[in-house]
C-alpha positions as a printed NumPy array, in Angstrom:
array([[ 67.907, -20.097, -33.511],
       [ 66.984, -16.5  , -34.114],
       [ 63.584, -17.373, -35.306],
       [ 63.197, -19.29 , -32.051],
       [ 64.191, -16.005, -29.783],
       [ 61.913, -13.964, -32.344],
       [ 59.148, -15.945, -31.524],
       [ 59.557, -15.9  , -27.759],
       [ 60.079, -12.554, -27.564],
       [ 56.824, -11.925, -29.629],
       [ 54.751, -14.621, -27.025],
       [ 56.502, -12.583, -24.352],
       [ 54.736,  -9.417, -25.969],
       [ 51.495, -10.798, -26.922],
       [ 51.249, -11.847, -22.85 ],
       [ 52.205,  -8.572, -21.529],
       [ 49.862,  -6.803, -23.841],
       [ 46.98 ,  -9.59 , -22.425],
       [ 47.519,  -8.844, -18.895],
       [ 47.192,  -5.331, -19.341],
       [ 43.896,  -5.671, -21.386],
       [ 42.814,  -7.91 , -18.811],
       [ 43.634,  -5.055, -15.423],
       [ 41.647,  -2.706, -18.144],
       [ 38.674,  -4.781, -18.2  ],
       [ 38.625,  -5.722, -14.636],
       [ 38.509,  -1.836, -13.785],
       [ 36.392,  -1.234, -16.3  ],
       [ 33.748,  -3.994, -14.523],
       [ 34.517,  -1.873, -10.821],
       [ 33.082,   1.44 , -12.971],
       [ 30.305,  -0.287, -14.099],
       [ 29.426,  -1.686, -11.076],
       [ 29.622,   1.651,  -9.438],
       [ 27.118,   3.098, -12.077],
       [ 24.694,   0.334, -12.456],
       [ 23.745,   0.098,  -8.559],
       [ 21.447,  -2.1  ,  -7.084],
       [ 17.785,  -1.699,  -6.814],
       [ 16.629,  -0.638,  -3.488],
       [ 13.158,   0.147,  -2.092],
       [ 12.312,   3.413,  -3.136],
       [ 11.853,   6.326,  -0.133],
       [  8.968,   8.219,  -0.325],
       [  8.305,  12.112,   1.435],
       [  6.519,  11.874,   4.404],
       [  5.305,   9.534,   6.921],
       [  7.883,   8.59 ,  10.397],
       [ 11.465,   9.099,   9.539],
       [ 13.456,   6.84 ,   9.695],
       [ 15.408,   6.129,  12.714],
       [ 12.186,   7.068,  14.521],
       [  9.23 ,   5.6  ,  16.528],
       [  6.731,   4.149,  14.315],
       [  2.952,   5.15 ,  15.698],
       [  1.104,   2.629,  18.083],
       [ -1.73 ,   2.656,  15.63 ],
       [ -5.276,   0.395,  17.369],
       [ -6.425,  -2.058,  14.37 ],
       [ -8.563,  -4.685,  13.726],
       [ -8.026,  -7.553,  11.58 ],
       [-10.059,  -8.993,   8.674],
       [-10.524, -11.913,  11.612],
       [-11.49 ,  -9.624,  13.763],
       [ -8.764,  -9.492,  16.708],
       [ -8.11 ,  -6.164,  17.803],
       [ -4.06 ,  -5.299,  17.855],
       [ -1.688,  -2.911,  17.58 ],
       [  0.281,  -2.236,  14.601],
       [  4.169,  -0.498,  15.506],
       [  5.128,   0.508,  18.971],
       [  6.979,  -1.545,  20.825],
       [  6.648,  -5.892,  20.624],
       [  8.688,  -7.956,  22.837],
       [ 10.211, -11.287,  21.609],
       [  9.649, -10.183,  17.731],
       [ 12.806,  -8.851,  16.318],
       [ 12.17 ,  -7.822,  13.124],
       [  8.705,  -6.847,  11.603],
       [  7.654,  -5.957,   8.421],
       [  4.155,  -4.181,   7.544],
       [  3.355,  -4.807,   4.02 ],
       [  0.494,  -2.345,   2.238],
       [ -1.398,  -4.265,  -0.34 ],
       [ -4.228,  -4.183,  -2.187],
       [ -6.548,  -6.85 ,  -3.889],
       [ -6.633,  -4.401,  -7.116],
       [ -3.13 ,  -3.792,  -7.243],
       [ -1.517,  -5.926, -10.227],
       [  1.658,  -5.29 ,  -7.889],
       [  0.94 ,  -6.43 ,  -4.94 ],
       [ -0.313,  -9.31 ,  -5.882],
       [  2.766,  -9.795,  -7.66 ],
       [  5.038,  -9.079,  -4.391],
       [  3.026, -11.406,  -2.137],
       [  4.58 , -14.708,  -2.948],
       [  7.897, -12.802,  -2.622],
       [  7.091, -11.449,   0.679],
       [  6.205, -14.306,   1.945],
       [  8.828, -16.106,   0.853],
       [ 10.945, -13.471,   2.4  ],
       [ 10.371, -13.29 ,   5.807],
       [ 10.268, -17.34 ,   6.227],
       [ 14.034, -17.085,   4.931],
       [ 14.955, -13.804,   7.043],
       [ 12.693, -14.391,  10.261],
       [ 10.396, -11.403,   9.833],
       [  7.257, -10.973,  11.626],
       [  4.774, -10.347,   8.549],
       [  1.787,  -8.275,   8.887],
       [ -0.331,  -7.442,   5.451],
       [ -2.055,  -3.879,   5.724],
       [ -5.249,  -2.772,   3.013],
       [ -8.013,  -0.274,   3.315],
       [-10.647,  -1.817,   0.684],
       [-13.981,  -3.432,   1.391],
       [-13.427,  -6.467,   3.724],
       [-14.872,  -9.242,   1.489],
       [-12.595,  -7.912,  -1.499],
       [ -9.971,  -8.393,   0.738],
       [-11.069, -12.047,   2.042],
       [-10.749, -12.754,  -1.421],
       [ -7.416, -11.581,  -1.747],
       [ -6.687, -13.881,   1.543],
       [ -8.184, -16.873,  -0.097],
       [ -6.635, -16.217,  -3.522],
       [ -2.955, -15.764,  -2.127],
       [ -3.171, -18.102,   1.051],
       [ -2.868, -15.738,   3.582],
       [ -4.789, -17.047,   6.24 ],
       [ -1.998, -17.843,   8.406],
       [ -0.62 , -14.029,   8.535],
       [ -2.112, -11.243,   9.952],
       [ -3.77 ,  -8.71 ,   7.849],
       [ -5.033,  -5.595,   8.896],
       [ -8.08 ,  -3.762,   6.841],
       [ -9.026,  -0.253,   7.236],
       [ -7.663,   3.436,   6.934],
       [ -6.18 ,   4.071,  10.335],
       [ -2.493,   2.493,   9.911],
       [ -1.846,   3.896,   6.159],
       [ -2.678,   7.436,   7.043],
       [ -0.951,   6.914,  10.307],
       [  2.313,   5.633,   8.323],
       [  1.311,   8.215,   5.258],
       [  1.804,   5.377,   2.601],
       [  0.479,   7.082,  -0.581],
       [  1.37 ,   3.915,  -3.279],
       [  1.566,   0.549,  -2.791],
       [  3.093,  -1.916,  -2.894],
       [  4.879,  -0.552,   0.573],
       [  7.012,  -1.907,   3.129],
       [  8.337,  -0.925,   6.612],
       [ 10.473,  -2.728,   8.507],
       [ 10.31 ,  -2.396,  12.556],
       [ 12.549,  -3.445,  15.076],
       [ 11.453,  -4.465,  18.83 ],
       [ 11.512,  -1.531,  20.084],
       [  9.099,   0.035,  17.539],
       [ 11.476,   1.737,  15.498],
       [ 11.285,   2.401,  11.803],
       [ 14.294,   0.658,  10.565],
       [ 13.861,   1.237,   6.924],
       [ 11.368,   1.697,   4.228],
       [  9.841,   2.215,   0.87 ],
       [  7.781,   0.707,  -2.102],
       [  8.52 ,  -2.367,  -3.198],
       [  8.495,  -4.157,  -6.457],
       [ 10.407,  -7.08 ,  -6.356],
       [ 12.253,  -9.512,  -3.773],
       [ 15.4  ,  -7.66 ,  -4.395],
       [ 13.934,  -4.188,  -2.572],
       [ 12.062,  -6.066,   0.272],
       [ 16.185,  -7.556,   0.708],
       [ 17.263,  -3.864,   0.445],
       [ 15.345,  -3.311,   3.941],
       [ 17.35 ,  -5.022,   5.844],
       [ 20.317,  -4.635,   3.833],
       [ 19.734,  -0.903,   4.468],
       [ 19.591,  -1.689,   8.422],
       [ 22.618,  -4.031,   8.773],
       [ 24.809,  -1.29 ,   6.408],
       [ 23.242,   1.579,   9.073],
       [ 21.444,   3.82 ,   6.383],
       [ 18.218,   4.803,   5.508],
       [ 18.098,   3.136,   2.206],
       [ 20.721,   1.486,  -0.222],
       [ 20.251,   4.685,  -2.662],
       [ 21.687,   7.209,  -0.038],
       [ 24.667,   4.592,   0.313],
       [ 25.55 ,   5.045,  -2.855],
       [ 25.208,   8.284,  -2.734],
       [ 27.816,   8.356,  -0.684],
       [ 29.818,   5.989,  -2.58 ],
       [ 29.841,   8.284,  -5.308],
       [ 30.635,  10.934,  -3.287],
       [ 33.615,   9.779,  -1.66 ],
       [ 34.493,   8.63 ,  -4.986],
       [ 34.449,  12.024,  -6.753]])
């Protein structure tokens, strides 16, 4: 009988000393989590804040339609313009992505280059691009200030520069409009402020 209450009490112990392993662990994962934040498009100096007007900027496409890329575009609610190049290894990379990306969300996707237009036919071809608009020439990246590509802005309806940033991967073109439904600029000044309040 006393080895039977010895043993319970010992299973009693060995649970106790489980569960509090176990709420050590789990707030262990919460700091970790804080620490290791997710990737977001990365902000770049310069260009239209944030929050602002994007420039009306007069373009022509490799087709050869004249339009106007940011200002104002009734019945499109979201719009993303996507700087690319044919002899980026990065863009080419973030294309399929992209793409893939704005059929899921319900972007408006417009692909932006300055290079010679029959490189960039061949980037067209090579990616299957026909069926989106893409823009070739200097006007809209000085206009927008994009220095590195692969970049990405996100407009709203109104013309309004939602959020921004260069963009490697799926995960920052989500971070766009993850940074717009959350009300920031872009998921790095969030946590920021997560850190912040946390300190």
């Amino acid at each position: 009988m006393t080895a039977l209450i010895v043993g319970q009490v010992l299973a009693w112990i060995v649970i106790l000393a489980l569960v509090v392993a176990l709420l050590a662990l789990a707030r262990q994962v919460g700091v970790l989590h804080m620490r290791v934040a997710p990737a977001g498009a990365l902000q770049t100096s310069g260009g239209p804040a944030v929050g602002g007007k994007a420039p009306a900027v007069s373009a022509t496409t490799l087709d050869g339609q004249d339009i106007v890329v940011g200002g104002p575009a009734s019945g499109v609610p979201l719009r993303l313009l996507l700087f690319v190049s044919a002899t980026c290894p990065l863009c080419k990379a973030i294309i399929p992505a992209a793409r893939s990306f704005v059929r899921d969300e319900r972007v408006e996707l417009t692909f932006v280059g300055d290079d010679d237009a029959s490189v960039q036919r061949g980037l067209v071809e090579a990616q299957g691009l026909a069926s989106y608009r893409f823009v070739n020439g200097p006007q809209v990246g000085q206009a927008f200030e994009v220095a590195k590509l692969p970049y990405a802005v996100l407009l709203d309806a109104d013309g309004a520069i939602l959020s921004k940033g260069l963009v490697n991967s799926r995960e920052h073109l989500e971070s766009l409009i993850v940074a717009h439904e959350m009300g920031v600029a872009t998921v790095q000044d969030y946590i920021s402020r997560l850190r912040v309040e946390a300190a």
